[in-house]
Coordinates of C-alpha atoms in Angstrom, one line a residue:
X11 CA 2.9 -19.5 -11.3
X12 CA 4.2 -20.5 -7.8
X13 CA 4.5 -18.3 -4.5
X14 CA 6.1 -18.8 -1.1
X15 CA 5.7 -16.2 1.9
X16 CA 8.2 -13.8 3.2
X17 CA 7.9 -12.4 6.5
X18 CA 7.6 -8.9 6.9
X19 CA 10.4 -8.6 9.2
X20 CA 12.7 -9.5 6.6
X21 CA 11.7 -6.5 4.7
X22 CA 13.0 -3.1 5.6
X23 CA 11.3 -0.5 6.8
X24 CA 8.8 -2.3 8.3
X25 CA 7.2 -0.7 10.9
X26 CA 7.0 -2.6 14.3
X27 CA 3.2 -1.4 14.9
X28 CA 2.2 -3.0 11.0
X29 CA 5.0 -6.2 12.4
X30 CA 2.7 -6.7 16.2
X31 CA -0.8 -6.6 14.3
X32 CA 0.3 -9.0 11.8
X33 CA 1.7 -11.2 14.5
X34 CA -1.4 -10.2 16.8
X35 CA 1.1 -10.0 19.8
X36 CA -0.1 -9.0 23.3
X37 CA 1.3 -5.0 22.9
X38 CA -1.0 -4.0 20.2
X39 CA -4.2 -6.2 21.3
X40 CA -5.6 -3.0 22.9
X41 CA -5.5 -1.2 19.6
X42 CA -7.3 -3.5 17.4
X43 CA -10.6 -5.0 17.9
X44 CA -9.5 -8.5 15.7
X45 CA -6.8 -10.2 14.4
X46 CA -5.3 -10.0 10.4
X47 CA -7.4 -13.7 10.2
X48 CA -10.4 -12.5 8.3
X49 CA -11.7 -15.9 8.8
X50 CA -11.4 -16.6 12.3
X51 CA -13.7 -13.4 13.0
X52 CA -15.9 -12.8 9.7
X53 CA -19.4 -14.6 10.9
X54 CA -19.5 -13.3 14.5
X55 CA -18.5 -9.8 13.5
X56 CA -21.6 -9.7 10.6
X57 CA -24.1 -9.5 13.7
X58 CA -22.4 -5.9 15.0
X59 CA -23.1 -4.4 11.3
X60 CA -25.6 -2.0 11.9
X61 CA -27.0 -0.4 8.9
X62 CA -30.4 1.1 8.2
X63 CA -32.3 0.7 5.4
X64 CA -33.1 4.2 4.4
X65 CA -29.5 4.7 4.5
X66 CA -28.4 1.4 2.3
X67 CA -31.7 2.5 -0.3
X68 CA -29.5 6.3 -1.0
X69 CA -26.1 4.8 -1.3
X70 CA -27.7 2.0 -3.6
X71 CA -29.1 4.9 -5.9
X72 CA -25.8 6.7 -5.8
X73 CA -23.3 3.9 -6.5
X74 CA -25.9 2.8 -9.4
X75 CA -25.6 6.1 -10.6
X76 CA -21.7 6.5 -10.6
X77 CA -21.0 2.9 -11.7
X78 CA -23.1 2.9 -14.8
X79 CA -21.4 6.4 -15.7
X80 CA -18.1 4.6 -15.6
X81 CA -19.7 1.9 -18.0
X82 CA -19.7 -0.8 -15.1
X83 CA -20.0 -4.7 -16.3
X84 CA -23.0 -6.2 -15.7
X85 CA -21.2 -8.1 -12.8
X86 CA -20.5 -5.3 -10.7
X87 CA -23.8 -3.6 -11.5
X88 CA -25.3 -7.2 -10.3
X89 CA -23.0 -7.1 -7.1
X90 CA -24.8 -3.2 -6.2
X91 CA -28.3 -5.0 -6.5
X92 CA -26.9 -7.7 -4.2
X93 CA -26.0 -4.5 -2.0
X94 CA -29.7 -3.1 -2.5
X95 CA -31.3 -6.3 -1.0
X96 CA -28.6 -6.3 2.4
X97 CA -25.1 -7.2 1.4
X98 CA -22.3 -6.5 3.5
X99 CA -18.8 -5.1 1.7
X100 CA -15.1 -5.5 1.7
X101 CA -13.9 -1.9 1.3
X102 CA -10.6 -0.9 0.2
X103 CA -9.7 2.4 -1.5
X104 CA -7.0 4.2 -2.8
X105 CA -5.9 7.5 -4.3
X106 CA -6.3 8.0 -8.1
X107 CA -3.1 8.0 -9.7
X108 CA -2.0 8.2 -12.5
X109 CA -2.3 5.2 -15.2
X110 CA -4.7 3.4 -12.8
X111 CA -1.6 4.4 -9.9
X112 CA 1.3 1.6 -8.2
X113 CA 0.9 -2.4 -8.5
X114 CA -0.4 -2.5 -5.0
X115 CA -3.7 -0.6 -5.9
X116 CA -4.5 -3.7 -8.1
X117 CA -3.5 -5.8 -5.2
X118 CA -6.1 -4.1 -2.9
X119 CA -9.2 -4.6 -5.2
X120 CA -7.8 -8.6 -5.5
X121 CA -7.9 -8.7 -1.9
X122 CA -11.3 -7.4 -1.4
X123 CA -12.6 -9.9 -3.9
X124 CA -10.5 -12.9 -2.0
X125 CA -12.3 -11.8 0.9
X126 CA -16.1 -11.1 0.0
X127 CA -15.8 -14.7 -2.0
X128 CA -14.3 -16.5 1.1
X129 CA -17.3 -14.4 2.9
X130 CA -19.6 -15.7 0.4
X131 CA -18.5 -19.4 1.6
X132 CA -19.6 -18.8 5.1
X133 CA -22.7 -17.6 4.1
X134 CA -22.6 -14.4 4.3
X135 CA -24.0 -12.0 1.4
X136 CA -20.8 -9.9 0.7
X137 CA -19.7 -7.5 -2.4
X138 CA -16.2 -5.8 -2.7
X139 CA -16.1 -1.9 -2.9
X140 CA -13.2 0.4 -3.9
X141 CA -12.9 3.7 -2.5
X142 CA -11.9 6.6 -4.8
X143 CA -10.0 8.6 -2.5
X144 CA -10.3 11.5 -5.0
X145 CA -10.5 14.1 -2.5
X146 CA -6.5 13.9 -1.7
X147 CA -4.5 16.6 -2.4
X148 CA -1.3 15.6 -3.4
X149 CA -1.1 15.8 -6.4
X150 CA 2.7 15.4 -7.0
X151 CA 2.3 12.1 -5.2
X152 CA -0.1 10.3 -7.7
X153 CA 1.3 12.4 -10.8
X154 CA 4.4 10.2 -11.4
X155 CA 4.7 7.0 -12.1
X156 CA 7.1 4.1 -13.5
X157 CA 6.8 1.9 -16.4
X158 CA 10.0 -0.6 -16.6
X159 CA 11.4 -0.2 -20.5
X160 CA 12.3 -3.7 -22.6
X161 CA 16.0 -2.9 -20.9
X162 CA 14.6 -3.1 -17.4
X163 CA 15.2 1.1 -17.3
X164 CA 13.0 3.0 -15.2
X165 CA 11.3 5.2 -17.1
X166 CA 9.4 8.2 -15.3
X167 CA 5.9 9.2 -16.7
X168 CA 3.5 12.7 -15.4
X169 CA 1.6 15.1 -16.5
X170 CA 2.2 19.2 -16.2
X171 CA 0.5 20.0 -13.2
X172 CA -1.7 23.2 -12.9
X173 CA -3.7 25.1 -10.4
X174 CA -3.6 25.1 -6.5
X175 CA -1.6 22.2 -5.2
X176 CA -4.1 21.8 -2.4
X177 CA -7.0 21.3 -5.1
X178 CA -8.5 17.9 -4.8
X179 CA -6.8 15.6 -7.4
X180 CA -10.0 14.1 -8.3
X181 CA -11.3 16.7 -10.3
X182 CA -8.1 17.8 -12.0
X183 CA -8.8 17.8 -15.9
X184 CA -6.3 16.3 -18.5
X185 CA -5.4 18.3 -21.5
X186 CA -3.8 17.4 -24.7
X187 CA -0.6 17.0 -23.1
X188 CA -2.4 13.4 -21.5
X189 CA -2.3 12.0 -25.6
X190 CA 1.3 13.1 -25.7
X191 CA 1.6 11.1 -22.5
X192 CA 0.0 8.1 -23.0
X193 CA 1.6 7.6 -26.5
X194 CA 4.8 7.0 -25.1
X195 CA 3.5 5.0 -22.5
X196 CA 1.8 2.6 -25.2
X197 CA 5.1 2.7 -27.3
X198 CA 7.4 1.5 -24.2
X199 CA 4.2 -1.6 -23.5
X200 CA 4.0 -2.2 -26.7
X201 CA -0.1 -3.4 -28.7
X202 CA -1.8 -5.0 -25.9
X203 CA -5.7 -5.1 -24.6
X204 CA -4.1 -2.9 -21.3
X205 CA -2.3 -0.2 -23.7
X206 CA -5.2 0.2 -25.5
X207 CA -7.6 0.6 -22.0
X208 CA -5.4 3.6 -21.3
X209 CA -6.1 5.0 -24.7
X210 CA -10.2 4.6 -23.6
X211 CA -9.7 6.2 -19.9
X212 CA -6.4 8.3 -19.6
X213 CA -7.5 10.8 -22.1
X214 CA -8.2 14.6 -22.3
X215 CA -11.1 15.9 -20.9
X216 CA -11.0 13.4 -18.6
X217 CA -10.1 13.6 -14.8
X218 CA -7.7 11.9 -12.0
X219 CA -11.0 9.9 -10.9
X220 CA -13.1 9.6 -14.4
X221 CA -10.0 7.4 -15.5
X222 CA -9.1 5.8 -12.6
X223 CA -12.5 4.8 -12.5
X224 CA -13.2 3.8 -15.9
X225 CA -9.8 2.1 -15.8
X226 CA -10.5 -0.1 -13.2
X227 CA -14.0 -0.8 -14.0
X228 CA -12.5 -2.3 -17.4
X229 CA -9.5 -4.5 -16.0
X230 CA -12.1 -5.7 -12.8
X231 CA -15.4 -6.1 -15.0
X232 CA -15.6 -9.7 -14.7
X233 CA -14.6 -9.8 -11.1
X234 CA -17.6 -7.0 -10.1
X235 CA -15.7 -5.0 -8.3
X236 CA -17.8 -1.9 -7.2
X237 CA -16.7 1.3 -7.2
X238 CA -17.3 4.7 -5.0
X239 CA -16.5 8.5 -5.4
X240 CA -16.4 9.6 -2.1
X241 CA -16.4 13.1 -3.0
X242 CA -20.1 12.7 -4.6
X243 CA -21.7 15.7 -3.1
X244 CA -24.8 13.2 -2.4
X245 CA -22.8 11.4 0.1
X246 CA -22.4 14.3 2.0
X247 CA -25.7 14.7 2.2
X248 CA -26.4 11.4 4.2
X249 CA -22.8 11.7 5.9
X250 CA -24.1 15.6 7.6
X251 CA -25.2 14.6 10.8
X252 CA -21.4 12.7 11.6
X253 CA -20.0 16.4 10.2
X254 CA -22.2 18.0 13.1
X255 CA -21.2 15.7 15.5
X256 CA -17.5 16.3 14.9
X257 CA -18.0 20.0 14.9
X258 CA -20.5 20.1 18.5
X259 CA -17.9 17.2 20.2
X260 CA -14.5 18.7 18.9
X261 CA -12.9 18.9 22.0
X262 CA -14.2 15.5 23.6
X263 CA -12.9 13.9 20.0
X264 CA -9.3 15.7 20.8
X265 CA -9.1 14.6 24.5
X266 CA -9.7 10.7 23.1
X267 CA -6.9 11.3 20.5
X268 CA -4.4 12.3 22.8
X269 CA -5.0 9.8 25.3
X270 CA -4.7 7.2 22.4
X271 CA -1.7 8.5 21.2
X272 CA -0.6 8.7 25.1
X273 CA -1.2 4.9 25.3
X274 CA 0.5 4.2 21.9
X275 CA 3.9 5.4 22.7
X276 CA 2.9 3.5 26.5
X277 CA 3.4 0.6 24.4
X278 CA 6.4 1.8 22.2
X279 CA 4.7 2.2 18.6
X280 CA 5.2 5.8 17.3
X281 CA 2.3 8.3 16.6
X282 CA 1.0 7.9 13.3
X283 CA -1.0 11.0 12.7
X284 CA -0.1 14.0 14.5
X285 CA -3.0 15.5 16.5
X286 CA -2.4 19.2 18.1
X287 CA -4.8 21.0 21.1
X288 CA -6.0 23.1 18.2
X289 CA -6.6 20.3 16.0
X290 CA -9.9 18.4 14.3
X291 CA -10.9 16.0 12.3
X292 CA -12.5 18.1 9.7
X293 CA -11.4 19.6 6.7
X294 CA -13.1 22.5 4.9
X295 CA -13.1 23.4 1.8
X296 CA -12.7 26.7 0.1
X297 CA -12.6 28.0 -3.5
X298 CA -11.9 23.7 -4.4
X299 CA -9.4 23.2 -1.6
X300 CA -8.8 21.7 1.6
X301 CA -8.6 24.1 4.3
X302 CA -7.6 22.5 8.7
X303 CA -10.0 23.0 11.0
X304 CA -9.2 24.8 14.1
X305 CA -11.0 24.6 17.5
X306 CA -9.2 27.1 20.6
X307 CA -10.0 26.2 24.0
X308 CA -13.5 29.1 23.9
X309 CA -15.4 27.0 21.4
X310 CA -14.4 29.1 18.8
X311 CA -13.6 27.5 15.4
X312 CA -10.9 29.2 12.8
X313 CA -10.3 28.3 9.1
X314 CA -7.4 29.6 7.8
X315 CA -7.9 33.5 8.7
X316 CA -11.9 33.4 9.6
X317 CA -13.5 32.8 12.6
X318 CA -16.6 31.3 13.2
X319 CA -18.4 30.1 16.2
X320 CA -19.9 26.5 16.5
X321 CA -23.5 27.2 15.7
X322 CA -22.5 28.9 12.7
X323 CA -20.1 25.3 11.7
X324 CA -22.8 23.5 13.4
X325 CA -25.7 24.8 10.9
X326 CA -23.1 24.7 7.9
X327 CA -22.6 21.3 8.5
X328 CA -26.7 20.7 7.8
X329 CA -26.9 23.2 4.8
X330 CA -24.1 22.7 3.0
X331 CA -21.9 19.4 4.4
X332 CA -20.3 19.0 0.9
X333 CA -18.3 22.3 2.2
X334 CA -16.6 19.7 4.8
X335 CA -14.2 17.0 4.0
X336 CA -12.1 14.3 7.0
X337 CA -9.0 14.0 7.7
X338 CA -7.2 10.8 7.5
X339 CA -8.5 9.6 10.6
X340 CA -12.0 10.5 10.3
X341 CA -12.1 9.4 6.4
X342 CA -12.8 5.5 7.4
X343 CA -14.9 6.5 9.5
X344 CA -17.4 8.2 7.4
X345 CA -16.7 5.5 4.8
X346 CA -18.2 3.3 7.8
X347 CA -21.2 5.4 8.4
X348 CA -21.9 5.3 4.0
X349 CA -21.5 1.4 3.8
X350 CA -22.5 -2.1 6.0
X351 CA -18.2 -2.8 6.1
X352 CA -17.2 -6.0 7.6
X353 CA -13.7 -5.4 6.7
X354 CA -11.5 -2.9 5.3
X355 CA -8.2 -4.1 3.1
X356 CA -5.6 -1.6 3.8
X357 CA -1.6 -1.8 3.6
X358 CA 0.8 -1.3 6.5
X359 CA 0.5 2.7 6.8
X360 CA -3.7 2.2 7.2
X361 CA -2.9 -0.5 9.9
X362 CA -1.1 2.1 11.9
X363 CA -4.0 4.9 10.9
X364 CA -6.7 2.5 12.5
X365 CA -5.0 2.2 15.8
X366 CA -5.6 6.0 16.1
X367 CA -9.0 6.4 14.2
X368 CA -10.4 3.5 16.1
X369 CA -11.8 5.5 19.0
X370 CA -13.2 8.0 16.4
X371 CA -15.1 4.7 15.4
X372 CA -15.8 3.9 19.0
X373 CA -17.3 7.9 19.6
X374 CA -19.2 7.4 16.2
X375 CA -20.2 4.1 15.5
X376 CA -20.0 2.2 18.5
X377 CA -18.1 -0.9 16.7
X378 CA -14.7 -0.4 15.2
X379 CA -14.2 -1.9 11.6
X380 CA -11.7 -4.6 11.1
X381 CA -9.0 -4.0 9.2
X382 CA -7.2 -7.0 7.4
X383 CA -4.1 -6.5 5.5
X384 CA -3.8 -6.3 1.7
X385 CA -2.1 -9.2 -0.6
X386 CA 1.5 -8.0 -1.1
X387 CA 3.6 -9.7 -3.3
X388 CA 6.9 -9.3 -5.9
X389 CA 6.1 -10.5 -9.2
X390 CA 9.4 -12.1 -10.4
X391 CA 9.2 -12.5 -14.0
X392 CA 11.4 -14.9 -16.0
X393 CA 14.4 -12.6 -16.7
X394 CA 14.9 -11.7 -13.3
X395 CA 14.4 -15.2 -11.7
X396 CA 17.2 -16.7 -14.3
X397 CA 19.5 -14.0 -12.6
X398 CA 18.7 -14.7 -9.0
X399 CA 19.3 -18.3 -10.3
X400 CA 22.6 -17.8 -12.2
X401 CA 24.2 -15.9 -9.1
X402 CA 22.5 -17.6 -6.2
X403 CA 20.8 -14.6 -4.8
X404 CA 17.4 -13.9 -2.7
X405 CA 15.3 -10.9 -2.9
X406 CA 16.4 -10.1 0.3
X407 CA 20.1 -9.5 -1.5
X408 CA 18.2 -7.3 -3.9
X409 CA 16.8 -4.9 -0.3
X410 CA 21.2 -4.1 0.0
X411 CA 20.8 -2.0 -3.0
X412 CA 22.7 -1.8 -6.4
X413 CA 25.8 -1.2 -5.2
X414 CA 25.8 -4.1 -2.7
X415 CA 24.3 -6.1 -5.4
X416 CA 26.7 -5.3 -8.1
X417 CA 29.4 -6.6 -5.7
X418 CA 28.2 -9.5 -4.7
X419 CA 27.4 -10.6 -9.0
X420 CA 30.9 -9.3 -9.0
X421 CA 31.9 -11.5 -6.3
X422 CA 30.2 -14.2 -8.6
X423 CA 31.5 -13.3 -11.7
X424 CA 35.2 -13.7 -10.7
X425 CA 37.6 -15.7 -13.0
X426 CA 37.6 -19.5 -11.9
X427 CA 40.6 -19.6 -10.9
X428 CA 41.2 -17.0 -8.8
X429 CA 37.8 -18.1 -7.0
X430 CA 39.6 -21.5 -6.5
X431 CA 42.6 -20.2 -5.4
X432 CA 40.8 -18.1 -2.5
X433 CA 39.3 -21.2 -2.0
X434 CA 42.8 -22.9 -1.4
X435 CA 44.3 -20.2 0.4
X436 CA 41.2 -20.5 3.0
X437 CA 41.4 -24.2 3.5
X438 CA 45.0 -23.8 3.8
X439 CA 44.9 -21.1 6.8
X440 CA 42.3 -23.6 8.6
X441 CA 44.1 -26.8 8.1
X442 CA 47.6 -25.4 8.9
X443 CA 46.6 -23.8 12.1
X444 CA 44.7 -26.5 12.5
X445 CA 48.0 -28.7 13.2
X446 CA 49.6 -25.6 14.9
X447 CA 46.4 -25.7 17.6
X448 CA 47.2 -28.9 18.3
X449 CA 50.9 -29.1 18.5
X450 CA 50.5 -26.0 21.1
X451 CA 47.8 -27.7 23.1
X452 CA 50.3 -30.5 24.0
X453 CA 52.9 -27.6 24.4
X454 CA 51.1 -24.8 26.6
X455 CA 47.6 -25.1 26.6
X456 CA 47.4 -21.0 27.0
X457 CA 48.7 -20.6 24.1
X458 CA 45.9 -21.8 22.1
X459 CA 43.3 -19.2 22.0
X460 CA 45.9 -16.9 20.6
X461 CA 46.1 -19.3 17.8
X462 CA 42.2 -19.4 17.6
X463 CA 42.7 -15.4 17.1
X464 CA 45.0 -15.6 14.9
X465 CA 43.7 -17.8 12.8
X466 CA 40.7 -15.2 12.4
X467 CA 43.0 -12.7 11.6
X468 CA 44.6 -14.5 8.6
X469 CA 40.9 -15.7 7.2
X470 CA 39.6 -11.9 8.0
X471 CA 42.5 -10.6 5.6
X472 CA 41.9 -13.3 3.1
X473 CA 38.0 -13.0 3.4
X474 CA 38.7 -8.8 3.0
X475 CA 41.2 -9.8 0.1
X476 CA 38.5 -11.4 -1.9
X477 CA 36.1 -8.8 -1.5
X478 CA 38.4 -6.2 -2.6
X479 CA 38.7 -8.5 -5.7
X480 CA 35.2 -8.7 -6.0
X481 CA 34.6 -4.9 -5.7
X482 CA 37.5 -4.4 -8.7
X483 CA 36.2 -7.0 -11.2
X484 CA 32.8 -5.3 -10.5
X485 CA 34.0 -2.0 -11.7
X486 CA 35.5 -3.6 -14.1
X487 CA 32.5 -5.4 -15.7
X488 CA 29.6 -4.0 -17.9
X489 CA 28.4 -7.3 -17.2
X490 CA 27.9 -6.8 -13.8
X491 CA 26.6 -3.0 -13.4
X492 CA 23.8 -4.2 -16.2
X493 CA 22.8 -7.2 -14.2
X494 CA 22.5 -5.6 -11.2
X495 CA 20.8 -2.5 -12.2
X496 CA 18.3 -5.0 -13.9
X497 CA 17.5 -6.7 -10.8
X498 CA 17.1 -3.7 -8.7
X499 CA 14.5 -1.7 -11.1
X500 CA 12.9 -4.9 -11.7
X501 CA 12.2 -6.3 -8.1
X502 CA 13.1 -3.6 -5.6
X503 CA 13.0 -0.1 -7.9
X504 CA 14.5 3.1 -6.5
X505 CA 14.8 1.4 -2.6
X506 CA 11.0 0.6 -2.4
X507 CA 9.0 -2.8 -2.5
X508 CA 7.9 -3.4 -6.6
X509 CA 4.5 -3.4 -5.6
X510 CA 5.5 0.4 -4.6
X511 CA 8.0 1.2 -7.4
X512 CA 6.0 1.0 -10.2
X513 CA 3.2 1.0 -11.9
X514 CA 0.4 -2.4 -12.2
X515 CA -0.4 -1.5 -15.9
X516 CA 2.7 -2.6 -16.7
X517 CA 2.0 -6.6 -15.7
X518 CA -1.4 -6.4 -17.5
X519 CA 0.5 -5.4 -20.7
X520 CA 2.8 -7.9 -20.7
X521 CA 0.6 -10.7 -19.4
X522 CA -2.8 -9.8 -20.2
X523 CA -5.6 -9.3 -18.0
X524 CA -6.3 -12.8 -17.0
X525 CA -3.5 -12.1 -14.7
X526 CA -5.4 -10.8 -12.5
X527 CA -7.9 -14.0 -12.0
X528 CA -4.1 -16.0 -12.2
X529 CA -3.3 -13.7 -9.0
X530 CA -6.4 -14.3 -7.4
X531 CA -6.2 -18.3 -7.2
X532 CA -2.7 -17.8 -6.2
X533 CA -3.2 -15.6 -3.2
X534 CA -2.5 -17.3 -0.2
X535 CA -5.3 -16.8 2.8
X536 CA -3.1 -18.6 5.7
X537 CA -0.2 -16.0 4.3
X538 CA -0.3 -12.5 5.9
X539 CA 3.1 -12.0 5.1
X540 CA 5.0 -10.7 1.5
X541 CA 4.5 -13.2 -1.1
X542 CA 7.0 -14.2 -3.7
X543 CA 5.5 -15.3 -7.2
X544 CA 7.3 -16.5 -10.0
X545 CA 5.7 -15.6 -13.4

């Protein structure tokens, strides 16, 4: 296995918010309290953890609780004592997809392990926690997956969905359709320890985060990864008093929004999360969904058609706080307030998120929470690799797409000759007007930038002559179309990043899990950037 870094601005559709904070440039300094280097900052920033004890003692009980229902190792269920007697944590979270959802969940939980052990080396007491974000909502987003067939086709796997889309996808229930499901998904990996893991979790009577969670606490056993359901209606318990402070300083918390989002654009990044005078930070939730929030400019509060007046959300909020849910911005936050975080692992879209949230950390917690980019990598497996070989091409020649790709094999896949003789007719143009510049240079020296452009000319038609060739012979060849659509669903499926486009089942079953322990010797600290590792 051997990786090398590429940057992020090499990749498209990078943002240039995610771009500044990886570079740490002076624009986006104002906007985050530390830099990506988790190393440079991780000692010093231990002694602005504050965490009480009474507080550490519940979350202990409930993360005992929850892990040991998911049948935790004995690792991880060591790691929560470890958090009992004063650890701090790595957090990273994600939502609960389907099939244990895309590779880069995988890659989260390796980075939060990389980065509690190198915490461990400095002496500091650190355990890695994974979020369950099962209280998202959309559930068409972590109902689909990809698995790649033997053929390198995308194949598309989901479940029927039922019920309210705004339910929480946590607590939607598989039915039998999920056996249906998962047999095709173990016929298309073929007998492997991962296929049969999603036999154990992904199964009916099961939910979005009873498998995820079971799931991962199988492929992460020996690594003691420990994990959190943040919709645990105990957690809202200790989390009440932050719900009554968003609800009593509603419009303070909007003013510091906009004027955050005022100084973003300031400095040219674009607004992440969209924030209106009507808007909060709070969700509620009715009848199993999530409701907005509304504050008007009397005090008054509104969720969907009821009113209700601040006292009433105010002393709701101490009752019955499991009846309140964050928004995106204020769900790190609380996350912050339930555990001693020293960093949290997030991709590019949760760096641009903190920029925003971080003077709801400010208002509430007085310190805002690191964040330090996840490991991001394309796993290039042997198949692939002796295609970029055989036509000379980068990854970044995958990012043009198939049909750009398919030309370019195309290009490559030309006859010998007729490559040789474009070749020739090239060299030709250049060395005869070559002799032409030079005659006309002792003749009339004005005359020679006209030969200059017309010697462009002739290479431009011969250059557009050779591409036209390349475009027909790659019409023309199976060869071609296969190769290329092989490449594309392998490294860079439908448009997005591999780490995106499918799902990280699919390297476990085809490599086993001590992948995973492979991946995490291989991740490079010193590289921030996308990593490129050769299987």
């Amino acid at each position: 296995m051997t990786a090398h870094c590429l940057p992020f601005r090499q990749i498209p559709h990078s943002t240039r918010l995610f771009l500044d904070y990886l570079d740490c440039t002076p624009s986006v300094q104002p906007f985050y309290p530390r830099s990506a280097n988790f190393l440079a900052w991780a000692a010093e920033e231990s002694t602005r953890v504050n965490y009480p004890a009474e507080r550490r003692k519940r979350v202990a009980e409930i993360l005992e609780r929850q892990n040991k229902s998911w049948d935790a190792s004995d690792k991880a269920l060591e790691n929560i004592a470890r958090f009992r007697d004063g650890a701090f944590a790595v957090v990273t979270g994600q939502q609960v997809g389907l099939f244990g959802g895309p590779v880069f969940s995988i890659y989260k939980a390796l980075t939060a392990v990389k980065l509690a052990q190198q915490a461990n080396k400095l002496g500091l007491n650190c355990v890695p926690i994974f979020w369950l974000a099962t209280e998202d909502h959309d559930l068409d987003e972590v109902n689909q997956v990809n698995l790649l067939s033997p053929d390198g086709q995308l194949e598309r796997f989901s479940i029927p969905t039922r019920g309210d889309k705004d339910l929480p996808v946590g607590g939607v229930t598989f039915g039998k359709e999920m056996s249906e499901v998962v047999a095709r998904a173990e016929a298309l990996l073929g007998e492997s320890e991962a296929s049969k893991l999603l036999a154990e979790c992904y199964r009916p009577g099961e939910t979005f985060g009873t498998a995820f969670a079971k799931l991962f606490a199988r492929l992460f056993a020996d690594l003691g990864v420990i994990l959190l359901d943040g919709s645990d209606p105990e957690l809202d318990q200790i989390v009440a008093p932050l719900y009554r402070q968003v609800i009593e300083q509603a419009s303070d918390l909007n003013q510091k929004l906009f004027r955050r989002d005022e100084q973003l654009q300031a400095a040219g990044y674009h607004q992440q999360v969209r924030v209106t005078p009507t808007s909060t930070p709070l969700l509620a939730m009715r009848d199993g969904a999530r409701i907005p929030i509304h504050a008007d400019a009397s005090g008054s509060y509104s969720i969907g058609d009821a009113q209700h007046s601040k006292q009433e959300l105010a002393a709701l909020a101490d009752s019955s706080p499991q009846t309140f849910s964050p928004n995106v911005l204020l769900r790190p936050v609380v996350q912050d307030y339930l555990l001693p975080t020293l960093a949290y692992v997030g991709g590019a879209a949760e760096v641009a998120y903190f920029a925003q949230a971080a003077v709801l950390y400010e208002h509430f917690l007085k310190r805002v929470t690191p964040i330090v980019p996840r490991f991001s990598a394309t796993l290039i497996e042997a198949k692939p690799q002796a295609l970029l070989e055989k036509y000379k091409l980068s990854l970044t020649d995958v990012f043009q797409g198939p049909e750009p790709l398919r030309e370019t094999i195309g290009a490559h896949l030309l006859g010998s000759n007729l490559q040789s003789s474009f070749d020739e007719a090239a060299a030709g143009v250049e060395r005869s007007m070559t002799a032409v510049r030079e005659a006309l240079a002792q003749l009339d020296k004005t005359l020679v930038e006209s030969a200059q452009n017309a010697e462009s000319k002739m290479l431009h038609q011969v250059s557009s002559l050779r591409t036209r060739a390349a475009r027909a012979e790659s019409r023309q060849s199976e060869v071609a179309e296969r190769h290329a659509r092989l490449l594309s669903n392998n490294l860079y499926p439908e448009k997005a990043l591999q780490e995106r486009g499918f799902v990280g089942i699919y390297f476990l079953a085809k490599h086993g899990r001590e992948l995973l322990g492979e991946l995490l010797e291989t991740i490079q600290a010193d590289c921030l950037d996308h990593q490129l590792i050769t299987l």
